[in-house]
CSV table of N, CA and C in Angstrom, one decimal:
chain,number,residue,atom,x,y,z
A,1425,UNK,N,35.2,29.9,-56.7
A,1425,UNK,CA,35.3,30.2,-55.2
A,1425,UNK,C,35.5,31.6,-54.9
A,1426,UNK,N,36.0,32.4,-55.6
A,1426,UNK,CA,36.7,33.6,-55.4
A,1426,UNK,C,35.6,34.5,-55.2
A,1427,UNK,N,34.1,34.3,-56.3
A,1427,UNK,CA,33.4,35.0,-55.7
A,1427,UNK,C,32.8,34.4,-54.4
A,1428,UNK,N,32.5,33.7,-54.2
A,1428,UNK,CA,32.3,33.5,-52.9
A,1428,UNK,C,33.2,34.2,-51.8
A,1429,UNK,N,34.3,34.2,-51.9
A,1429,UNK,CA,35.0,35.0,-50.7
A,1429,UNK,C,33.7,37.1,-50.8
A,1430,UNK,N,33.9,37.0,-52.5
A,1430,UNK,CA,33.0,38.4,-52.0
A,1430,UNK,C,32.0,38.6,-51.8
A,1431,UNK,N,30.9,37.8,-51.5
A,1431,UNK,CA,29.4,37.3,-51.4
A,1431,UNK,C,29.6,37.4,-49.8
A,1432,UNK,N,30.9,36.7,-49.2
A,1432,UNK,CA,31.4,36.2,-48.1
A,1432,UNK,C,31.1,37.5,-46.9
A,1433,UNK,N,32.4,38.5,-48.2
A,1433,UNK,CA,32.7,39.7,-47.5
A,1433,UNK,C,31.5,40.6,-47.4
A,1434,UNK,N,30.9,41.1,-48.5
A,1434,UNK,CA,29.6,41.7,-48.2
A,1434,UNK,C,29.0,41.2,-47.1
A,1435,UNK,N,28.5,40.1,-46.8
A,1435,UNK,CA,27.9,39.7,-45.8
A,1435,UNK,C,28.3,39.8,-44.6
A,1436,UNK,N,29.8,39.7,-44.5
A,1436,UNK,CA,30.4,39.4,-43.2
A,1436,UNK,C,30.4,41.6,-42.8
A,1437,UNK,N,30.4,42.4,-43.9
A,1437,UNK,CA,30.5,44.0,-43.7
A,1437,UNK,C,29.0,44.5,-43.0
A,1438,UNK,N,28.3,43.8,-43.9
A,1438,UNK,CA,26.6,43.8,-43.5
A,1438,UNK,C,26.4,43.5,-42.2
A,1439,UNK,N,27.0,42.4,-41.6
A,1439,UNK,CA,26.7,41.6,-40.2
A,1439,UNK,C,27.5,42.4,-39.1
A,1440,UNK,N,29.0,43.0,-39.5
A,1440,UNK,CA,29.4,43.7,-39.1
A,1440,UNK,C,28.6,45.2,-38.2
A,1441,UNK,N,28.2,46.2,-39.7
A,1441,UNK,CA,27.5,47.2,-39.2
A,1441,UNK,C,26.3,46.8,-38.2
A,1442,UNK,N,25.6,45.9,-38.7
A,1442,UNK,CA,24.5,45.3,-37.7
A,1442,UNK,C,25.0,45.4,-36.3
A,1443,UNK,N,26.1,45.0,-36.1
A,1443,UNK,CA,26.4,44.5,-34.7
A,1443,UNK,C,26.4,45.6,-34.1
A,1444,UNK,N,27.3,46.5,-35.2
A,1444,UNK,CA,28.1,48.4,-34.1
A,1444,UNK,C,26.3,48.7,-33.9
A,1445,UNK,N,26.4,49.1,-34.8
A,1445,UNK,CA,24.3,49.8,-34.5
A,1445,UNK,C,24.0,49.0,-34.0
A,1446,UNK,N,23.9,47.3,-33.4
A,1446,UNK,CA,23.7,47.3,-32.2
A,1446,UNK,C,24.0,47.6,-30.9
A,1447,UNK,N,25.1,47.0,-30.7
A,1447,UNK,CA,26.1,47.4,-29.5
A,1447,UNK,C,25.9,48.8,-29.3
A,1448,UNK,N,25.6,49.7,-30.3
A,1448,UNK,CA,25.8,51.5,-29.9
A,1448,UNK,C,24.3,52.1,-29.8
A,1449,UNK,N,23.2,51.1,-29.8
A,1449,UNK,CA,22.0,51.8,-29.4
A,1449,UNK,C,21.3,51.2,-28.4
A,1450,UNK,N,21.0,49.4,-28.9
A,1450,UNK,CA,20.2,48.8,-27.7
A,1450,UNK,C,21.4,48.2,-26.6
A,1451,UNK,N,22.1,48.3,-27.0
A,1451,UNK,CA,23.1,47.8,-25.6
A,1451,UNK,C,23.7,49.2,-24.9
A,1452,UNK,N,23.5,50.1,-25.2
A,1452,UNK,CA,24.2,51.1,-24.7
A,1452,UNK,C,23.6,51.3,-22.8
A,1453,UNK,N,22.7,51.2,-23.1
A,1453,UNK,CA,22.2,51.2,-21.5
A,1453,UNK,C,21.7,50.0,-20.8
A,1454,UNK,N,22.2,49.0,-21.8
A,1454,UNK,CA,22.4,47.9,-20.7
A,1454,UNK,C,23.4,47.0,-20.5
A,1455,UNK,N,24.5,47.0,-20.7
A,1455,UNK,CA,26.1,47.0,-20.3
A,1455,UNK,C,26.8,47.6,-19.9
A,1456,UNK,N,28.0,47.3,-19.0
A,1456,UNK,CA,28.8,48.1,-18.7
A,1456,UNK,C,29.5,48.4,-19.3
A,1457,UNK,N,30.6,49.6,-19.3
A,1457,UNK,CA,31.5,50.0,-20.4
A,1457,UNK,C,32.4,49.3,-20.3
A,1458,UNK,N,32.7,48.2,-20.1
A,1458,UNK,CA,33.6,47.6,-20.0
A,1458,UNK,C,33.4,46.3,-21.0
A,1459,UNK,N,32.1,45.8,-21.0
A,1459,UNK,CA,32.1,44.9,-21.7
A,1459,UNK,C,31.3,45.5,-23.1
A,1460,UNK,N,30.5,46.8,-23.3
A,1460,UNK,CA,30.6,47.8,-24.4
A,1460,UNK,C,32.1,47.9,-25.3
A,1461,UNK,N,32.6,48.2,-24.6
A,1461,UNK,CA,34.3,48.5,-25.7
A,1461,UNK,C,34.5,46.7,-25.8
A,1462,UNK,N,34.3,45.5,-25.3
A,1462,UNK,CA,34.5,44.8,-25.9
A,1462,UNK,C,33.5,43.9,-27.2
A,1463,UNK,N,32.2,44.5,-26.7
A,1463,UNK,CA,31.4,44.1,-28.2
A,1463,UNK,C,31.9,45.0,-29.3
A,1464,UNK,N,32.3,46.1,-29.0
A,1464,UNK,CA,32.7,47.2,-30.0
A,1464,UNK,C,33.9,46.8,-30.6
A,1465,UNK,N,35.1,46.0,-29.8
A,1465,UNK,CA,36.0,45.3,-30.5
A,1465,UNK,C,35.7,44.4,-31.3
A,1466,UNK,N,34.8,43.5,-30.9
A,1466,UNK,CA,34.6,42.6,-31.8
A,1466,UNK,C,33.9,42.9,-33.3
A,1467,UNK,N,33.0,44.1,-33.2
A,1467,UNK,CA,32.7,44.6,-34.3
A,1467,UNK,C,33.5,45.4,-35.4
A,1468,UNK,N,34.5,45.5,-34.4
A,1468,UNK,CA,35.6,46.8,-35.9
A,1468,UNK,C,36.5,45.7,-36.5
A,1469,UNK,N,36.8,44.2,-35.6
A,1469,UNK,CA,37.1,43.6,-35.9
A,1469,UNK,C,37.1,43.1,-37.1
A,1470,UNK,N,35.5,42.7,-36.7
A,1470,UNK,CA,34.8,42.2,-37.7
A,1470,UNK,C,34.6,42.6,-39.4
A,1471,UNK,N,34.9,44.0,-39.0
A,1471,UNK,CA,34.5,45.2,-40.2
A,1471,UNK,C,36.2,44.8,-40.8
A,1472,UNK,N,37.2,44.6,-40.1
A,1472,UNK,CA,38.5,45.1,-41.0
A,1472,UNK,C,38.7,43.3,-41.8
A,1473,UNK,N,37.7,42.6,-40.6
A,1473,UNK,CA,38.5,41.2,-42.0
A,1473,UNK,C,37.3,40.7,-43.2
A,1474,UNK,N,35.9,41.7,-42.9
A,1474,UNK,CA,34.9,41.7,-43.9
A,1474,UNK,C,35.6,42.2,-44.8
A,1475,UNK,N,36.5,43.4,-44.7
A,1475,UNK,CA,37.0,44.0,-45.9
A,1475,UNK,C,37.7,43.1,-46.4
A,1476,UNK,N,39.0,42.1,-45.8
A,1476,UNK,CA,39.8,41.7,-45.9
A,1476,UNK,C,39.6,40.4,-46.7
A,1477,UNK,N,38.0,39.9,-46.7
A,1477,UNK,CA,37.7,39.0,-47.4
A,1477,UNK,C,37.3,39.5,-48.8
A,1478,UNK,N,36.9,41.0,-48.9
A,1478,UNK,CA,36.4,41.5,-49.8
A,1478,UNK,C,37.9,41.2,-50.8
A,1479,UNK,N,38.8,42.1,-50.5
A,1479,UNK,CA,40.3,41.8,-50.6
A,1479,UNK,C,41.2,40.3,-51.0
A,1480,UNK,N,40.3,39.5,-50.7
A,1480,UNK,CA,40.5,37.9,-51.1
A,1480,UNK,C,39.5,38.2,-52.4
A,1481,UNK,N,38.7,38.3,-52.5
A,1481,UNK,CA,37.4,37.7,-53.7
A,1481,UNK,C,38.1,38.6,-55.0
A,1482,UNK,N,38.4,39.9,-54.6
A,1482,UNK,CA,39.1,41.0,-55.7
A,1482,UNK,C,40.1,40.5,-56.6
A,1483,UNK,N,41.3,40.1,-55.7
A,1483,UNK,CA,42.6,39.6,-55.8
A,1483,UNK,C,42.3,38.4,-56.4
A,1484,UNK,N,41.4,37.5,-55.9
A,1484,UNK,CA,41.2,36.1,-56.3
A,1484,UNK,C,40.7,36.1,-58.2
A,1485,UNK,N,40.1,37.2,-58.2
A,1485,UNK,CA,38.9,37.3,-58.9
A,1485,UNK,C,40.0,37.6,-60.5
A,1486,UNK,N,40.8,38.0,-60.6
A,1486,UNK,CA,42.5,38.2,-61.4
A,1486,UNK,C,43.4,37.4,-61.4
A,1487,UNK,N,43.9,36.9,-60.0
A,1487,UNK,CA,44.7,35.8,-60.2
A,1487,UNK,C,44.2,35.0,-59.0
A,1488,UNK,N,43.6,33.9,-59.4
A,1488,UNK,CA,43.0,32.8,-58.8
A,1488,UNK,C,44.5,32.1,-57.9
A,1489,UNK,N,44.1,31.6,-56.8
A,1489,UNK,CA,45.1,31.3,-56.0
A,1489,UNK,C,44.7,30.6,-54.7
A,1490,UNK,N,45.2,29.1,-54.2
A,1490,UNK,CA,44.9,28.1,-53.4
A,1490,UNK,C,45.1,28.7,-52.4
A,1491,UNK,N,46.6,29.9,-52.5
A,1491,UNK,CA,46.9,30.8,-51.0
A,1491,UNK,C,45.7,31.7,-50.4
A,1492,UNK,N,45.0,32.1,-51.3
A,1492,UNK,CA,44.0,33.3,-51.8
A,1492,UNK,C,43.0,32.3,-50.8
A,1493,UNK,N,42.5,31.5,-51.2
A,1493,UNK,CA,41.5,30.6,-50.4
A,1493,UNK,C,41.6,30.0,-49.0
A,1494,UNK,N,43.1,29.6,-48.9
A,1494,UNK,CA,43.4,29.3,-47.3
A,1494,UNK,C,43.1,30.5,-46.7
A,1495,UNK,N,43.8,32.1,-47.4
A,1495,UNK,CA,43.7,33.3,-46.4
A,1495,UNK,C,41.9,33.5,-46.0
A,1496,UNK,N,41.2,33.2,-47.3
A,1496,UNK,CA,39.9,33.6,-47.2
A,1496,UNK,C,39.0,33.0,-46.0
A,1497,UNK,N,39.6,31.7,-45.6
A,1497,UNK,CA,38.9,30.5,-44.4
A,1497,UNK,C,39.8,31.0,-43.8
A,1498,UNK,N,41.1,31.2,-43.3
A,1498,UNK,CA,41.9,32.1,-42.1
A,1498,UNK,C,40.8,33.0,-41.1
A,1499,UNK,N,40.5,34.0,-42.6
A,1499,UNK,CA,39.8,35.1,-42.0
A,1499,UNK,C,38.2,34.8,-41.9
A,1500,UNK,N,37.9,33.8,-42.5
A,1500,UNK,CA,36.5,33.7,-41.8
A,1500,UNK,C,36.1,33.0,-40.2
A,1501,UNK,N,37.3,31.9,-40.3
A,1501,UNK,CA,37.7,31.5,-38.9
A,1501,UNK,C,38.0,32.6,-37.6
A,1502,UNK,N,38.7,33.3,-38.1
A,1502,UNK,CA,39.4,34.5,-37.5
A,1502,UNK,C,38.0,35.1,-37.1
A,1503,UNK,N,37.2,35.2,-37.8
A,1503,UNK,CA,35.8,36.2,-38.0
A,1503,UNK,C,35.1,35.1,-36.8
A,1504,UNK,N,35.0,34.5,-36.8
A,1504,UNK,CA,33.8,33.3,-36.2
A,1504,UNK,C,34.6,33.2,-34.7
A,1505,UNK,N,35.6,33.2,-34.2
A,1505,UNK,CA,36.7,32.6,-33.3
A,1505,UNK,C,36.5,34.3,-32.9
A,1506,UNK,N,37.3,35.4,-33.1
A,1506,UNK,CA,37.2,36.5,-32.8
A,1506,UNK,C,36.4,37.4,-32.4
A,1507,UNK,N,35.8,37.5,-33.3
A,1507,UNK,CA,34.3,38.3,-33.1
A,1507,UNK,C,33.3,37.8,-32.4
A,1508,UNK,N,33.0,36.0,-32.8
A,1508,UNK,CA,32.1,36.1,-32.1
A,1508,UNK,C,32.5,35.5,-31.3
A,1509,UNK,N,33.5,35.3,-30.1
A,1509,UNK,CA,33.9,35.4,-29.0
A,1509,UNK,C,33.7,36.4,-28.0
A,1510,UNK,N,34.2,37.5,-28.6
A,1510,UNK,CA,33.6,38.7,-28.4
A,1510,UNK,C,32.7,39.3,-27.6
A,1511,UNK,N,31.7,38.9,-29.1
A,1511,UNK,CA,29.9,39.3,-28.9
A,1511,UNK,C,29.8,38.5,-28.2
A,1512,UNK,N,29.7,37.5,-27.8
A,1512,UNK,CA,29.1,36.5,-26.6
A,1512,UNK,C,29.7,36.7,-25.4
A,1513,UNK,N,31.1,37.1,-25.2
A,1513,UNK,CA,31.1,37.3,-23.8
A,1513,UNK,C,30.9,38.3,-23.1
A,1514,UNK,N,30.6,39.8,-24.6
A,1514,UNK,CA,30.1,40.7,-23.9
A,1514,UNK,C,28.6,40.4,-23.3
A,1515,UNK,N,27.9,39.6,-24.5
A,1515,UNK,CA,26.4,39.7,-24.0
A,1515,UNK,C,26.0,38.8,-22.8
A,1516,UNK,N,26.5,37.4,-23.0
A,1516,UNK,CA,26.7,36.5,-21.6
A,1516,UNK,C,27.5,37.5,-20.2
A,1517,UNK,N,28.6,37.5,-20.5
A,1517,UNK,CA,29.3,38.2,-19.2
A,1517,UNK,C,30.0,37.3,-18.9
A,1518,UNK,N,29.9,36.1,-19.6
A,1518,UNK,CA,31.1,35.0,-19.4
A,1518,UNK,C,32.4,35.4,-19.7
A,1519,UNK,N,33.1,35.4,-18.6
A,1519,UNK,CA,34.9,35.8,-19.1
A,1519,UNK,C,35.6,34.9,-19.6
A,1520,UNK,N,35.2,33.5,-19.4
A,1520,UNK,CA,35.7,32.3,-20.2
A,1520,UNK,C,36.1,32.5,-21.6
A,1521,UNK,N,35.1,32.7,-22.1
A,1521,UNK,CA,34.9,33.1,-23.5
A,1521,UNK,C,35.9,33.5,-24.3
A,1522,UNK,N,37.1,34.7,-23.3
A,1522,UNK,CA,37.7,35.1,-23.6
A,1522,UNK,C,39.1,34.1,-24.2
A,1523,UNK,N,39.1,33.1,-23.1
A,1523,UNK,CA,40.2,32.1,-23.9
A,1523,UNK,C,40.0,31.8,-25.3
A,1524,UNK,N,39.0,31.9,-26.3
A,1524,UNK,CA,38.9,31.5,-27.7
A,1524,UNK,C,39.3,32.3,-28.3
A,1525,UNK,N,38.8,33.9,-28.0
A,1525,UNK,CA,39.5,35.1,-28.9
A,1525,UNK,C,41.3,35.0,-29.4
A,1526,UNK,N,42.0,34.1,-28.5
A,1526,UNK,CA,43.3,34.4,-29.1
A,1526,UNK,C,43.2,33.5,-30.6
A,1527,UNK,N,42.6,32.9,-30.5
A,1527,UNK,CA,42.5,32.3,-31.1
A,1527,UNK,C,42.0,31.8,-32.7
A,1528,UNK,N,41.3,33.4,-32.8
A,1528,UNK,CA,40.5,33.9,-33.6
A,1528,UNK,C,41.3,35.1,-34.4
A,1529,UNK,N,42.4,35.6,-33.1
A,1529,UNK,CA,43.8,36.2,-33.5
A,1529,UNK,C,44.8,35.2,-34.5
A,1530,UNK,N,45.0,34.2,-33.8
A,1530,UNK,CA,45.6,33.9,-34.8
A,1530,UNK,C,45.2,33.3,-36.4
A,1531,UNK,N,43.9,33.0,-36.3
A,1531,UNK,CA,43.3,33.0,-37.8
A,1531,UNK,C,43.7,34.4,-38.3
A,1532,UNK,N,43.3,35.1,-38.0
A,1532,UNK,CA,43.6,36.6,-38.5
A,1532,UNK,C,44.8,37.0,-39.3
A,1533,UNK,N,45.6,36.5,-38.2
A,1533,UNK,CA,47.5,36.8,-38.8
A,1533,UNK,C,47.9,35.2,-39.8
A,1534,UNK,N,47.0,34.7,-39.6
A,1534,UNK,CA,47.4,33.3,-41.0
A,1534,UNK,C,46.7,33.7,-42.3
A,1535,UNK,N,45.6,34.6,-41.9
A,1535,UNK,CA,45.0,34.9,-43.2
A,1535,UNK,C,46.0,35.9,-44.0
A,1536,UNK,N,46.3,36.7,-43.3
A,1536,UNK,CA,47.0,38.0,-44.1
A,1536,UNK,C,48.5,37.7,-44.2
A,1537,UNK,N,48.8,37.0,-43.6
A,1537,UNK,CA,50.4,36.0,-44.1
A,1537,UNK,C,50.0,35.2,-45.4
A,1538,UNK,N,48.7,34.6,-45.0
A,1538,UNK,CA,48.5,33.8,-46.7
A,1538,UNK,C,48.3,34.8,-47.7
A,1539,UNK,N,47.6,35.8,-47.8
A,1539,UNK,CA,47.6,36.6,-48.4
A,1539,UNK,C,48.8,37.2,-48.9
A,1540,UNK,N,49.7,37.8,-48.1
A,1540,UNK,CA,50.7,38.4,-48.8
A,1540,UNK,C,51.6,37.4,-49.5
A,1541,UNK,N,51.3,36.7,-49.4
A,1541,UNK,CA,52.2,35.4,-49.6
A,1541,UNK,C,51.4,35.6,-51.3
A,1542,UNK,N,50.1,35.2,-51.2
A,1542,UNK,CA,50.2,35.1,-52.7
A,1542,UNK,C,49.6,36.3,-53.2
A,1543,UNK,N,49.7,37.4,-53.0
A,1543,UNK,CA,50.0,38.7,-53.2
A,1543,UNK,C,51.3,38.7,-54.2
A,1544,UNK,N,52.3,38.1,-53.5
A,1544,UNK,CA,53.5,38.5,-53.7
A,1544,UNK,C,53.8,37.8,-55.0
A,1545,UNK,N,52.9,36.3,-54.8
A,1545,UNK,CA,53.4,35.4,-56.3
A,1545,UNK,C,52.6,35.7,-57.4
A,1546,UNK,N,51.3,36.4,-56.9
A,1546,UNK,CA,50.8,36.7,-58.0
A,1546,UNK,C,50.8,38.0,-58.9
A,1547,UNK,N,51.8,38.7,-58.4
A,1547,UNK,CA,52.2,40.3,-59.0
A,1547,UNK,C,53.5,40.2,-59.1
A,1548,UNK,N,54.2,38.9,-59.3
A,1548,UNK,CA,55.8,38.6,-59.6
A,1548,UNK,C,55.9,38.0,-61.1
């Protein structure tokens, strides 16, 4: 599984840049800056839990770990729930939208709580 979280993360870093070089060329003159800084959130977002899955597959890849795999679906959830809540309400304009992102926060903070969690048991 472990590689899979890095297969995961590559892809999810890939998808990531995609989005900024989107958002920062063909959307630049056709959004407002308001909903610009929030596609742009969802992309740096996106970029810090691509790493963070990269970070699961590494870790996993030495000391294999069930914690290691909850954090890895935390943060892909996080990824899917966050980001692309995001990207769609910048591109729709839907403010609704915005009720999911917390939600995609809190994937985020379960992933890297699982993480340090077995961080901690697997370098003890």
């Amino acid at each position: 599984m472990m590689r899979w979280w890095l297969v995961l993360g590559a892809v999810n870093a890939f998808l990531s840049v995609s989005a900024g070089a989107f958002g920062a060329h063909a959307l630049k003159s056709r959004l407002p800056q308001d909903l610009q800084v929030i596609f742009e959130t969802g992309a740096r977002y996106h970029m810090y839990h691509a790493l963070g899955l990269l970070a699961v597959g590494l870790l996993g890849h030495f000391r294999p770990s069930s914690l290691l795999n909850g954090a890895g679906w935390a943060m892909l959830v996080g990824i899917v729930l966050f980001s692309g809540s995001l990207y769609a309400l910048a591109l729709s304009g839907v403010r609704v939208l915005g009720a999911i992102t917390p939600l995609g926060g809190l994937g985020f903070l379960a992933g890297w709580l699982l993480f340090a969690v077995a961080a901690w048991r697997t370098t003890n």
